Amino acid sequence: MLGHIIERVVQALAVMLVMSALVFVGVYAIGNPIDVLIGPDVSQDIRLETIARYGLDRPLWEQYFTFLGRILHGDFGRSFVFGMPVLDLILSRLPATLELTLLAVCGAALIGIPAGIYAGYRPHGLPAKIIMAVSILGFSVPTFWIGLVLIITFAVELQWLPAGGRGDTASLFGIEWSFLTLNGLSHLLLPALNLAFFKLALMTRLARAGTREVMLTDTVKFARAAGLSEWTVLRRHVLRLIAIPIVTVFGLEFASTLAFAVVTETIFSWPGIGKLIIDSITSLDRPVMVAYLMLVAVVFITINFLVDLAYVGLDPRLRKARA
């Protein structure tokens, strides 16, 4: 097991090195941030001084190796626009996106998996058909449209919940969180619901398909023949056998939501890293764009690593193979 972990860590470092080169070249080869940072009427001396200050007068390969050297010391550079260290800027926005992602993905899993198991266990009942109809709706309707409907319904017409912003926050371990205050929680509900709708449909359909398949296997037939109750069969056999694909999708959805909640954060003016990257792309803030994409790569690699470890815990055959 230790050898497997070391192997995965080495693979992760190699992937990060390749990603850093691709991201850096992709971002720094496009556009000219100087045109955004300074006005067209400034003198040539000021223009050259600004270019030299940001190191943009050096060859691209030299800028890349300077960037790698800074990363090794935890320095991702300074934002062109905000004038502060990029890492501090991203970390200041990360809690907002993290709490939004956790509420959306965990809520979708807690509701979608039981609903999908029920729909697979009783596929011909009316509740199962209603569950599947809702899941089809979740797949079919665009996220931005659902967000607009939620705002019009709950914020404009009913005036139950606010339409945007993060609301009041409270400090926990030195970090500001919205879910710790009622006002912040009210601001969190609509964007979380908007994010969760597609994932709820995905979890439901995945759990239903897995349950339908597992219910026809010899494992379930033998368990029933042994006199186990239906609840025991579902909990001990069905849920365990469908857990691996669900864990995979849960991990990938968590990573993708954490990295790409751009549409929802824009619609609800949620001050997370999704809105930050949109603003950075608009202003060609290269250090923020590179650091954000590197963070996305780290998130995906870390979650894939954790999912791989979860496989070993869920599947005894993998434990024996790697023992």
Rosetta silent file (secondary structure, phi, psi, omega in degrees, C-alpha in Angstrom):
SEQUENCE: MLGHIIERVVQALAVMLVMSALVFVGVYAIGNPIDVLIGPDVSQDIRLETIARYGLDRPLWEQYFTFLGRILHGDFGRSFVFGMPVLDLILSRLPATLELTLLAVCGAALIGIPAGIYAGYRPHGLPAKIIMAVSILGFSVPTFWIGLVLIITFAVELQWLPAGGRGDTASLFGIEWSFLTLNGLSHLLLPALNLAFFKLALMTRLARAGTREVMLTDTVKFARAAGLSEWTVLRRHVLRLIAIPIVTVFGLEFASTLAFAVVTETIFSWPGIGKLIIDSITSLDRPVMVAYLMLVAVVFITINFLVDLAYVGLDPRLRKARA
SCORE:     score description
SCORE:     0.000 S_00000001
   1 L     0.000  -41.522  179.093    0.000    0.000    0.000 S_00000001
   2 H   -63.695  -39.331  177.518    2.825    2.384    0.848 S_00000001
   3 H   -62.466  -38.296  178.294    4.453    1.637   -2.511 S_00000001
   4 H   -64.381  -41.876  179.769    1.183    2.434   -4.270 S_00000001
   5 H   -63.979  -43.669  179.141    0.916    5.777   -2.461 S_00000001
   6 H   -62.360  -41.866  178.933    4.513    6.695   -3.363 S_00000001
   7 H   -60.432  -42.952 -179.758    3.870    5.730   -6.995 S_00000001
   8 H   -68.011  -35.688  178.680    0.772    7.932   -7.127 S_00000001
   9 H   -65.682  -41.713  177.876    2.594   10.871   -5.556 S_00000001
  10 H   -62.866  -43.402  177.337    5.378   10.620   -8.166 S_00000001
  11 H   -60.703  -41.295 -179.334    2.771   10.468  -10.932 S_00000001
  12 H   -63.408  -41.226  179.078    1.016   13.510   -9.457 S_00000001
  13 H   -64.601  -39.712  178.097    4.237   15.536   -9.404 S_00000001
  14 H   -64.321  -42.446  178.903    4.943   14.622  -13.046 S_00000001
  15 H   -63.706  -41.502 -179.856    1.425   15.641  -14.064 S_00000001
  16 H   -63.481  -37.365  179.296    1.739   18.936  -12.180 S_00000001
  17 H   -65.467  -44.342  178.126    5.016   19.726  -13.956 S_00000001
  18 H   -64.455  -42.992  179.796    3.454   19.113  -17.375 S_00000001
  19 H   -61.665  -40.044 -178.947    0.359   21.087  -16.402 S_00000001
  20 H   -62.007  -40.110  179.099    2.446   24.031  -15.224 S_00000001
  21 H   -66.562  -45.913 -178.986    4.202   24.222  -18.618 S_00000001
  22 H   -62.896  -45.743 -177.525    0.960   23.943  -20.607 S_00000001
  23 H   -65.462  -44.975 -177.075   -0.874   26.467  -18.445 S_00000001
  24 H   -63.023  -48.055 -179.626    1.964   28.986  -18.394 S_00000001
  25 H   -65.062  -42.236 -178.668    2.549   28.886  -22.143 S_00000001
  26 H   -61.792  -38.354 -177.050   -1.201   28.910  -22.866 S_00000001
  27 H   -83.261  -44.170 -174.595   -1.841   31.972  -20.693 S_00000001
  28 H   -78.893  -13.393  178.464    1.313   34.005  -21.309 S_00000001
  29 L   -88.499   -4.792 -175.371    1.261   33.510  -25.074 S_00000001
  30 L  -110.089  130.099  173.128   -2.190   35.109  -25.400 S_00000001
  31 L    69.511  178.959  178.430   -2.848   38.854  -25.400 S_00000001
  32 L  -134.865  105.052 -176.769   -0.854   41.685  -23.901 S_00000001
  33 L   -64.557  -20.354 -179.900   -1.770   42.688  -20.330 S_00000001
  34 H   -61.871  -34.264  178.649    0.138   45.959  -20.681 S_00000001
  35 H   -64.443  -24.095  179.311   -2.632   47.230  -22.951 S_00000001
  36 H   -90.617  -35.768 -173.682   -5.048   46.668  -20.046 S_00000001
  37 H   -73.886  -35.950 -177.394   -2.799   47.862  -17.215 S_00000001
  38 L  -125.989  154.180 -178.069   -1.838   51.253  -18.659 S_00000001
  39 L   -75.016  161.585 -178.414   -3.609   53.715  -20.876 S_00000001
  40 L   -72.159  -14.170 -175.204   -2.711   54.278  -24.537 S_00000001
  41 L   -96.008    6.120  179.840   -1.662   57.881  -23.890 S_00000001
  42 L   -75.855  160.499 -178.196    1.247   57.136  -21.487 S_00000001
  43 L   -72.660  163.190 -179.659    4.801   57.840  -22.555 S_00000001
  44 H   -66.462  -33.373  179.178    7.044   55.177  -24.057 S_00000001
  45 H   -63.751  -44.599  178.773    9.373   55.328  -21.042 S_00000001
  46 H   -64.074  -38.467  179.676    6.539   54.482  -18.627 S_00000001
  47 H   -62.899  -46.278 -179.745    5.406   51.704  -20.920 S_00000001
  48 H   -66.548  -36.001  179.784    8.883   50.132  -21.065 S_00000001
  49 H   -67.107  -38.259  178.645    9.309   50.541  -17.309 S_00000001
  50 H   -66.921  -43.052  178.728    5.996   48.738  -16.668 S_00000001
  51 H   -60.691  -43.083 -179.893    6.922   45.898  -19.031 S_00000001
  52 H   -68.606  -35.485 -178.135   10.279   45.464  -17.296 S_00000001
  53 H   -62.762  -37.646  179.418    8.702   45.619  -13.811 S_00000001
  54 L   -90.072    3.455  177.109    6.462   42.637  -14.576 S_00000001
  55 L    72.790   17.969 -175.945    9.264   40.758  -16.339 S_00000001
  56 L   -81.470   -4.979  178.600    7.393   40.681  -19.636 S_00000001
  57 L   -87.063   -5.846 -178.628   10.470   41.810  -21.587 S_00000001
  58 L   -92.130  159.306  179.057   12.232   38.497  -20.981 S_00000001
  59 L   -59.478  156.079 -175.895   11.894   35.363  -23.166 S_00000001
  60 H   -62.752  -40.311 -178.727    8.951   33.102  -22.377 S_00000001
  61 H   -64.482  -34.654  178.863   11.136   30.175  -21.294 S_00000001
  62 H   -69.721  -38.993  176.541   12.978   32.420  -18.838 S_00000001
  63 H   -62.820  -37.608 -178.299    9.693   33.686  -17.409 S_00000001
  64 H   -65.787  -46.250 -178.756    8.540   30.068  -17.019 S_00000001
  65 H   -68.649  -32.366  172.547   11.611   28.943  -15.067 S_00000001
  66 H   -63.036  -40.993  177.805   11.366   32.060  -12.880 S_00000001
  67 H   -62.592  -44.081  179.025    7.737   31.111  -12.263 S_00000001
  68 H   -62.210  -42.279  179.490    8.735   27.529  -11.318 S_00000001
  69 H   -61.570  -39.691  178.720   11.383   28.830   -8.933 S_00000001
  70 H   -67.447  -38.457 -178.816    8.864   31.070   -7.182 S_00000001
  71 H   -60.674  -38.781 -179.648    6.329   28.239   -6.880 S_00000001
  72 H   -60.811  -21.996  177.663    8.866   26.122   -5.001 S_00000001
  73 L  -103.114   13.388  177.648    8.890   28.885   -2.377 S_00000001
  74 L    75.519   19.719 -178.399    5.084   29.165   -2.329 S_00000001
  75 L  -110.726  113.163  178.278    5.062   32.405   -4.329 S_00000001
  76 L   -97.313   12.378  179.072    2.601   32.565   -7.251 S_00000001
  77 L    90.641 -175.021 -179.399    3.386   36.191   -7.966 S_00000001
  78 E  -114.676  144.280  178.785    1.282   39.320   -7.494 S_00000001
  79 L   -67.197  133.029  176.400   -1.996   40.139   -9.154 S_00000001
  80 L   -62.387  -35.899 -171.837   -1.695   42.804  -11.846 S_00000001
  81 L   -89.960  -49.567 -175.059   -5.103   44.208  -10.922 S_00000001
  82 L   -84.512  -17.974  177.948   -5.444   43.737   -7.134 S_00000001
  83 L    67.248   26.236 -179.859   -1.763   44.349   -6.383 S_00000001
  84 L  -131.023  161.564  178.653   -1.608   41.607   -3.742 S_00000001
  85 E   -55.362  135.862 -175.194   -0.059   38.108   -3.640 S_00000001
  86 H   -63.353  -39.468 -178.037   -2.072   35.780   -5.846 S_00000001
  87 H   -62.487  -42.055  177.796   -2.110   32.960   -3.314 S_00000001
  88 H   -64.247  -38.352 -179.820   -3.575   35.254   -0.642 S_00000001
  89 H   -64.208  -45.549 -179.396   -6.159   36.511   -3.130 S_00000001
  90 H   -68.091  -42.293 -179.965   -7.308   32.991   -4.087 S_00000001
  91 H   -64.777  -29.520  178.173   -7.311   31.751   -0.493 S_00000001
  92 H   -70.570  -26.009  179.700   -9.470   34.733    0.508 S_00000001
  93 H   -94.116  -19.836 -172.817  -12.087   33.678   -2.073 S_00000001
  94 H   -61.454  -42.069 -179.265  -11.792   29.902   -1.587 S_00000001
  95 H   -57.300  -36.245 -179.991  -13.976   29.535    1.576 S_00000001
  96 H   -63.326  -44.763  179.030  -16.966   31.044   -0.248 S_00000001
  97 H   -71.158  -36.000 -177.544  -16.679   28.538   -3.089 S_00000001
  98 H   -64.780  -45.516 -179.056  -15.847   25.667   -0.748 S_00000001
  99 H   -69.309  -33.914  175.926  -18.948   26.051    1.416 S_00000001
 100 H   -65.125  -43.611 -179.193  -21.111   26.467   -1.675 S_00000001
 101 H   -67.134  -43.906 -179.038  -19.646   23.322   -3.249 S_00000001
 102 H   -61.616  -45.192 -179.199  -19.912   21.220   -0.088 S_00000001
 103 H   -64.355  -41.459 -176.969  -23.560   22.135    0.462 S_00000001
 104 H   -69.903  -50.545 -174.431  -24.473   21.493   -3.199 S_00000001
 105 H   -72.440  -44.028  179.583  -22.619   18.215   -3.766 S_00000001
 106 H   -67.215  -39.007  176.375  -23.259   16.662   -0.339 S_00000001
 107 H   -62.900  -42.040  178.331  -26.919   17.690   -0.470 S_00000001
 108 H   -63.718  -39.536 -179.945  -27.268   16.165   -3.945 S_00000001
 109 H   -69.558  -42.400 -177.038  -25.629   12.927   -2.773 S_00000001
 110 H   -66.643  -30.491  178.702  -27.712   12.640    0.423 S_00000001
 111 H   -92.891  -43.105 -172.380  -30.960   13.063   -1.521 S_00000001
 112 H   -70.006  -39.561 -177.173  -30.055   11.578   -4.905 S_00000001
 113 H   -67.411  -50.332  175.984  -28.525    8.261   -3.801 S_00000001
 114 H   -59.882  -39.737  179.077  -31.460    7.091   -1.607 S_00000001
 115 H   -64.063  -40.139  179.204  -33.910    8.303   -4.257 S_00000001
 116 H   -67.923  -38.723  177.594  -32.013    6.436   -6.978 S_00000001
 117 H   -64.133  -41.947  178.000  -31.836    3.240   -4.912 S_00000001
 118 H   -63.816  -43.138  179.961  -35.561    3.418   -4.288 S_00000001
 119 H   -64.053  -31.362  177.163  -36.259    4.049   -7.976 S_00000001
 120 H   -80.159  -28.254 -179.097  -34.137    1.029   -8.867 S_00000001
 121 H   -79.654  -37.194  177.770  -35.685   -1.144   -6.174 S_00000001
 122 L  -123.017   69.808 -170.337  -39.302   -0.268   -7.096 S_00000001
 123 L   -69.395  -19.639 -175.056  -38.910    0.776  -10.741 S_00000001
 124 L  -100.587   -0.569  179.310  -42.588    0.470  -11.709 S_00000001
 125 L   -79.008  162.053 -179.979  -44.130    2.474   -8.853 S_00000001
 126 H   -64.633  -42.022  178.148  -45.412    6.022   -9.196 S_00000001
 127 H   -58.647  -38.772  179.607  -42.782    7.512   -6.818 S_00000001
 128 H   -64.454  -39.150  179.534  -40.002    5.964   -8.940 S_00000001
 129 H   -67.030  -37.716  177.500  -41.474    7.483  -12.100 S_00000001
 130 H   -65.334  -41.901  179.109  -41.712   10.910  -10.428 S_00000001
 131 H   -60.285  -44.165 -178.719  -38.087   10.608   -9.281 S_00000001
 132 H   -69.072  -34.234  177.306  -36.926    9.761  -12.798 S_00000001
 133 H   -64.034  -41.669  178.036  -38.965   12.599  -14.305 S_00000001
 134 H   -64.045  -39.281 -179.517  -37.272   15.065  -11.938 S_00000001
 135 H   -66.367  -37.361  176.543  -33.860   13.624  -12.849 S_00000001
 136 H   -63.783  -39.904  177.636  -34.580   14.057  -16.565 S_00000001
 137 H   -61.862  -40.536  179.653  -35.542   17.667  -15.867 S_00000001
 138 H   -63.554  -33.243  177.965  -32.253   18.153  -14.025 S_00000001
 139 H   -77.147  -31.066 -168.499  -30.305   16.937  -17.042 S_00000001
 140 H   -86.977  -30.114 -171.455  -32.310   18.873  -19.598 S_00000001
 141 L   -93.145  131.169  179.047  -32.537   22.385  -18.151 S_00000001
 142 L   -64.073  149.889 -177.593  -29.460   24.678  -18.317 S_00000001
 143 H   -61.942  -41.599 -176.752  -27.968   25.844  -15.041 S_00000001
 144 H   -65.799  -33.028  179.952  -28.277   29.551  -15.832 S_00000001
 145 H   -68.925  -43.145  176.945  -31.992   29.143  -16.609 S_00000001
 146 H   -60.082  -41.598  179.077  -32.632   27.363  -13.296 S_00000001
 147 H   -60.427  -43.711  178.894  -30.750   30.144  -11.527 S_00000001
 148 H   -65.107  -39.752  178.202  -32.902   32.827  -13.126 S_00000001
 149 H   -63.959  -41.524  178.597  -36.098   30.922  -12.262 S_00000001
 150 H   -62.664  -41.925  179.537  -34.972   30.569   -8.641 S_00000001
 151 H   -64.879  -46.604 -178.667  -34.227   34.288   -8.396 S_00000001
 152 H   -63.042  -41.420 -175.053  -37.545   35.308   -9.964 S_00000001
 153 H   -74.334  -55.837 -170.443  -39.543   32.864   -7.821 S_00000001
 154 H   -90.549  -22.649 -178.901  -37.930   33.044   -4.380 S_00000001
 155 H  -100.487  -42.508 -175.231  -36.292   36.477   -4.445 S_00000001
 156 H   -88.357  -53.484 -174.963  -38.531   38.644   -6.640 S_00000001
 157 H   -76.670  -56.498 -176.092  -42.029   37.174   -6.364 S_00000001
 158 L   -84.207  -25.071 -179.056  -42.057   35.518   -2.916 S_00000001
 159 L    56.180   38.508  178.173  -39.213   37.612   -1.429 S_00000001
 160 L   -87.299  -36.119 -174.081  -38.230   34.717    0.837 S_00000001
 161 L  -130.956  151.299  178.228  -34.530   34.627    0.015 S_00000001
 162 L   -70.243  154.068 -175.479  -31.967   37.202   -1.221 S_00000001
 163 L   -86.397  -20.019 -176.835  -31.023   37.212   -4.894 S_00000001
 164 L  -165.753  176.766 -179.124  -27.266   37.644   -4.526 S_00000001
 165 L    85.566  175.007 -177.098  -24.265   38.355   -2.381 S_00000001
 166 L  -105.387  -16.745  179.238  -22.840   36.355    0.499 S_00000001
 167 L    74.923 -164.491 -179.305  -24.561   38.020    3.452 S_00000001
 168 L   -72.490  146.582  178.454  -23.258   38.083    7.010 S_00000001
 169 L  -125.131  162.643  174.656  -20.349   35.821    7.926 S_00000001
 170 E  -133.136  151.628 -174.416  -18.872   34.506   11.169 S_00000001
 171 E   -89.711  134.956  174.257  -15.299   33.502   11.892 S_00000001
 172 E  -140.368  120.670 -175.441  -14.286   29.887   12.516 S_00000001
 173 L    57.301   32.871  178.242  -10.575   28.982   12.780 S_00000001
 174 L    80.449    7.104 -178.725   -9.784   32.477   11.478 S_00000001
 175 E  -119.302  139.894 -179.953  -11.856   32.001    8.289 S_00000001
 176 E   -84.012  127.895  179.780  -15.116   33.758    7.466 S_00000001
 177 E  -126.253  144.095  179.286  -18.064   31.404    6.725 S_00000001
 178 L   -83.672  -33.738 -172.292  -21.610   32.222    5.656 S_00000001
 179 L   -69.358   -6.971 -179.363  -23.325   29.072    6.892 S_00000001
 180 L   -85.691   -8.554  177.441  -22.653   30.065   10.517 S_00000001
 181 L  -122.544  150.328  179.909  -25.171   32.940   10.396 S_00000001
 182 H   -64.002  -41.216  179.224  -28.848   32.853    9.466 S_00000001
 183 H   -63.697  -43.272  177.893  -28.422   35.773    7.088 S_00000001
 184 H   -65.331  -38.472  179.214  -25.446   34.101    5.400 S_00000001
 185 H   -64.936  -36.877  178.328  -27.297   30.789    5.197 S_00000001
 186 H   -65.586  -33.505  176.874  -30.233   32.499    3.498 S_00000001
 187 H   -73.004  -26.264 -174.757  -27.820   33.878    0.872 S_00000001
 188 H   -80.345  -26.638 -169.448  -26.259   30.433    0.444 S_00000001
 189 H   -63.598  -49.419 -175.478  -29.437   28.443   -0.226 S_00000001
 190 H   -64.191  -49.602  177.134  -30.366   29.599   -3.734 S_00000001
 191 H   -62.862  -35.241  178.041  -26.905   29.252   -5.358 S_00000001
 192 H   -65.977  -40.918  177.859  -26.401   25.887   -3.629 S_00000001
 193 H   -64.119  -39.767  178.284  -29.773   24.682   -4.900 S_00000001
 194 H   -62.915  -43.010  179.366  -28.900   25.866   -8.390 S_00000001
 195 H   -68.905  -34.292 -172.075  -25.586   23.993   -8.310 S_00000001
 196 H   -77.412  -19.822 -170.384  -27.114   20.847   -6.794 S_00000001
 197 H   -60.734  -49.276  179.786  -29.889   20.338   -9.345 S_00000001
 198 H   -65.868  -41.031 -178.346  -27.769   18.722  -12.076 S_00000001
 199 H   -69.167  -33.405  174.780  -25.753   16.675   -9.576 S_00000001
 200 H   -60.816  -45.063  178.463  -28.932   15.439   -7.913 S_00000001
 201 H   -62.736  -41.269 -178.861  -30.134   14.133  -11.269 S_00000001
 202 H   -64.827  -47.202  179.607  -26.759   12.517  -11.939 S_00000001
 203 H   -62.975  -40.802 -179.295  -26.576   10.759   -8.559 S_00000001
 204 H   -61.569  -49.033 -176.969  -30.177    9.579   -8.852 S_00000001
 205 H   -68.624  -35.934  178.926  -29.733    8.018  -12.279 S_00000001
 206 H   -66.993  -45.685  179.736  -26.408    6.449  -11.345 S_00000001
 207 H   -65.767  -37.950  179.445  -27.795    4.887   -8.156 S_00000001
 208 H   -64.860  -47.297 -178.856  -30.906    3.667   -9.965 S_00000001
 209 H   -62.707  -41.623  179.076  -28.949    2.015  -12.780 S_00000001
 210 H   -65.417  -41.279 -179.906  -26.564    0.346  -10.320 S_00000001
 211 H   -64.371  -44.299  179.236  -29.405   -0.896   -8.122 S_00000001
 212 H   -59.111  -39.936 -178.431  -31.306   -2.335  -11.090 S_00000001
 213 H   -71.247  -43.824 -176.395  -28.205   -4.202  -12.203 S_00000001
 214 H   -69.881  -33.189 -177.839  -27.231   -5.484   -8.748 S_00000001
 215 L   -63.168  -19.869 -178.695  -30.761   -6.662   -7.888 S_00000001
 216 L   -95.478   -0.035 -176.513  -30.525   -9.226  -10.703 S_00000001
 217 L   -82.336  163.554  179.266  -27.195  -10.706   -9.586 S_00000001
 218 H   -65.957  -28.485 -179.695  -26.691  -14.047   -7.822 S_00000001
 219 H   -57.806  -47.450 -179.682  -25.387  -12.211   -4.745 S_00000001
 220 H   -69.758  -38.142  179.385  -28.786  -10.691   -4.044 S_00000001
 221 H   -63.029  -43.466  179.317  -30.606  -13.922   -4.903 S_00000001
 222 H   -66.838  -37.965  179.223  -28.476  -15.908   -2.462 S_00000001
 223 H   -63.548  -42.008  177.479  -28.884  -13.227    0.226 S_00000001
 224 H   -66.522  -40.396  179.424  -32.661  -13.382   -0.112 S_00000001
 225 H   -64.501  -27.869  178.530  -32.565  -17.196   -0.120 S_00000001
 226 L   -78.030   -2.764  175.955  -30.567  -17.060    3.126 S_00000001
 227 L    89.982   12.910  178.068  -33.502  -15.230    4.731 S_00000001
 228 L   -70.936  146.428  178.608  -31.988  -11.746    5.011 S_00000001
 229 L   -69.804  160.419 -179.746  -34.466   -8.889    5.186 S_00000001
 230 H   -62.684  -37.541  178.395  -34.851   -6.564    2.209 S_00000001
 231 H   -62.816  -41.957  179.336  -33.358   -3.680    4.214 S_00000001
 232 H   -65.985  -40.205  178.410  -30.312   -5.800    5.035 S_00000001
 233 H   -61.279  -44.761 -179.471  -29.941   -6.829    1.389 S_00000001
 234 H   -65.778  -45.002 -174.657  -30.081   -3.192    0.274 S_00000001
 235 H   -73.238  -44.225 -171.663  -27.718   -1.910    2.951 S_00000001
 236 H   -85.348  -32.690 -174.025  -25.197   -4.748    3.036 S_00000001
 237 H  -111.236  -53.590 -174.902  -25.062   -5.843   -0.602 S_00000001
 238 H   -65.136  -51.279 -177.231  -26.682   -3.377   -3.004 S_00000001
 239 H   -62.120  -37.867 -179.610  -25.247   -0.195   -1.496 S_00000001
 240 H   -67.862  -39.332 -177.086  -21.787   -1.731   -1.195 S_00000001
 241 H   -73.403  -28.073  179.716  -21.741   -2.963   -4.807 S_00000001
 242 H   -93.200    0.789 -172.932  -22.874    0.350   -6.292 S_00000001
 243 H   -67.746  -37.653 -173.803  -20.573    2.404   -4.040 S_00000001
 244 H   -62.245  -52.026  177.081  -17.496    2.436   -6.325 S_00000001
 245 H   -63.003  -32.911  179.353  -19.059    4.233   -9.344 S_00000001
 246 H   -67.901  -41.381  178.048  -20.890    6.590   -6.978 S_00000001
 247 H   -62.246  -39.974  178.787  -17.661    7.462   -5.152 S_00000001
 248 H   -60.517  -50.235 -177.803  -15.993    8.114   -8.518 S_00000001
 249 H   -66.299  -39.510  179.200  -18.727   10.452   -9.698 S_00000001
 250 H   -59.326  -45.839 -179.956  -18.952   12.156   -6.302 S_00000001
 251 H   -62.710  -46.215 -179.075  -15.225   12.912   -6.370 S_00000001
 252 H   -66.545  -39.862  179.496  -15.220   14.205   -9.925 S_00000001
 253 H   -67.299  -37.785  177.556  -18.356   16.293   -9.381 S_00000001
 254 H   -62.933  -45.002 -179.848  -16.923   17.797   -6.217 S_00000001
 255 H   -64.556  -45.608 -177.820  -13.725   18.731   -8.024 S_00000001
 256 H   -66.609  -36.730  178.929  -15.492   20.137  -11.075 S_00000001
 257 H   -68.666  -41.486  179.003  -17.928   22.139   -8.951 S_00000001
 258 H   -62.509  -35.317 -175.825  -15.151   23.546   -6.800 S_00000001
 259 H   -88.763  -31.090 -168.970  -13.213   24.570   -9.888 S_00000001
 260 H  -128.673   40.593  175.454  -15.965   25.602  -12.300 S_00000001
 261 L   -84.333   37.537 -171.493  -18.880   27.068  -10.358 S_00000001
 262 H   -66.143  -47.296 -174.403  -18.441   30.090  -12.595 S_00000001
 263 H   -63.507  -47.993 -178.343  -21.976   30.391  -13.964 S_00000001
 264 H   -64.343  -43.017 -179.162  -23.700   30.085  -10.598 S_00000001
 265 H   -65.702  -33.251  177.848  -21.305   32.473   -8.868 S_00000001
 266 H   -70.750  -44.254 -178.007  -21.795   35.018  -11.643 S_00000001
 267 H   -63.497  -42.684 -175.411  -25.610   34.799  -11.607 S_00000001
 268 L   -96.896   10.523 -178.922  -25.840   35.103   -7.810 S_00000001
 269 L    50.747   42.168 -178.650  -22.883   37.526   -7.425 S_00000001
 270 L   -83.962  122.470 -171.993  -21.258   34.983   -5.123 S_00000001
 271 L   -79.639   60.161  179.395  -17.729   36.210   -4.252 S_00000001
 272 L  -104.117 -168.833 -176.929  -15.910   32.926   -4.852 S_00000001
 273 H   -75.415  -20.979  176.494  -12.986   31.899   -7.036 S_00000001
 274 H   -63.865  -45.779  177.968  -15.284   31.313  -10.029 S_00000001
 275 H   -68.148  -34.003  179.242  -16.180   34.993  -10.175 S_00000001
 276 H   -62.308  -42.012 -177.419  -12.531   35.868   -9.530 S_00000001
 277 H   -69.423  -33.885  176.215  -11.332   33.948  -12.601 S_00000001
 278 H   -62.586  -45.955  178.478  -13.952   35.645  -14.801 S_00000001
 279 H   -62.896  -36.824 -178.304  -12.747   39.050  -13.632 S_00000001
 280 H   -69.931  -38.694  177.592   -9.113   37.964  -14.162 S_00000001
 281 H   -64.706  -41.171 -179.533   -9.762   36.768  -17.717 S_00000001
 282 H   -61.282  -38.694 -176.562  -11.486   40.072  -18.506 S_00000001
 283 L   -98.699    7.657 -178.988   -8.499   42.081  -17.245 S_00000001
 284 L    53.680   42.522  178.736   -5.821   39.622  -18.502 S_00000001
 285 L   -80.225   84.182 -170.658   -4.538   39.198  -14.950 S_00000001
 286 H   -58.828  -46.492 -179.719   -2.081   36.443  -15.910 S_00000001
 287 H   -57.315  -39.102  179.241   -0.707   35.505  -12.455 S_00000001
 288 H   -67.935  -41.894 -179.164   -4.240   34.914  -11.142 S_00000001
 289 H   -62.344  -45.385 -179.188   -5.221   32.874  -14.219 S_00000001
 290 H   -65.391  -45.641 -179.207   -2.128   30.647  -13.969 S_00000001
 291 H   -63.394  -39.347  179.087   -2.468   30.143  -10.212 S_00000001
 292 H   -62.734  -46.382 -179.021   -6.169   29.347  -10.563 S_00000001
 293 H   -66.953  -35.383  175.164   -5.566   26.729  -13.264 S_00000001
 294 H   -65.342  -39.354  177.379   -2.748   25.203  -11.228 S_00000001
 295 H   -62.710  -41.247  177.822   -5.093   25.052   -8.242 S_00000001
 296 H   -59.262  -44.416  179.082   -7.693   23.290  -10.396 S_00000001
 297 H   -61.873  -42.032  179.024   -5.099   20.696  -11.409 S_00000001
 298 H   -63.046  -41.862 -179.975   -4.110   20.157   -7.766 S_00000001
 299 H   -61.860  -46.874 -178.898   -7.751   19.727   -6.750 S_00000001
 300 H   -64.957  -42.919 -179.476   -8.434   17.132   -9.467 S_00000001
 301 H   -64.999  -43.050 -179.324   -5.229   15.199   -8.759 S_00000001
 302 H   -64.442  -44.916 -178.193   -5.850   15.190   -4.994 S_00000001
 303 H   -68.798  -37.635  175.261   -9.466   14.069   -5.302 S_00000001
 304 H   -62.358  -37.459  177.568   -8.569   11.353   -7.797 S_00000001
 305 H   -64.455  -44.239  179.156   -5.940   10.158   -5.352 S_00000001
 306 H   -66.060  -38.061  177.392   -8.486   10.075   -2.508 S_00000001
 307 H   -63.690  -39.235  178.149  -11.006    8.273   -4.729 S_00000001
 308 H   -62.864  -40.276  176.562   -8.354    5.700   -5.564 S_00000001
 309 H   -66.545  -35.903  178.010   -7.749    5.124   -1.864 S_00000001
 310 H   -64.857  -35.201  175.665  -11.508    4.804   -1.334 S_00000001
 311 H   -54.977  -46.629 -177.083  -11.576    2.051   -3.972 S_00000001
 312 H   -61.998  -37.173  178.843   -9.120    0.060   -1.891 S_00000001
 313 H   -71.783  -30.721 -175.769  -11.310    0.492    1.170 S_00000001
 314 H   -88.681  -31.348 -175.091  -14.497   -0.516   -0.632 S_00000001
 315 L  -108.440  110.837 -179.218  -13.262   -3.401   -2.773 S_00000001
 316 H   -63.672  -25.315  178.980  -11.591   -6.294   -0.876 S_00000001
 317 H   -65.653  -37.843  177.775  -10.079   -7.622   -4.122 S_00000001
 318 H   -69.321  -36.428  178.222   -8.017   -4.436   -4.498 S_00000001
 319 H   -61.949  -42.194  179.821   -6.885   -4.650   -0.879 S_00000001
 320 H   -67.784  -38.726 -177.781   -5.591   -8.180   -1.468 S_00000001
 321 H   -66.630  -31.726 -176.156   -3.919   -7.220   -4.748 S_00000001
 322 H  -102.445    4.194  178.863   -2.050   -4.312   -3.151 S_00000001
 323 L   -72.199    0.000    0.000   -1.260   -6.035    0.154 S_00000001
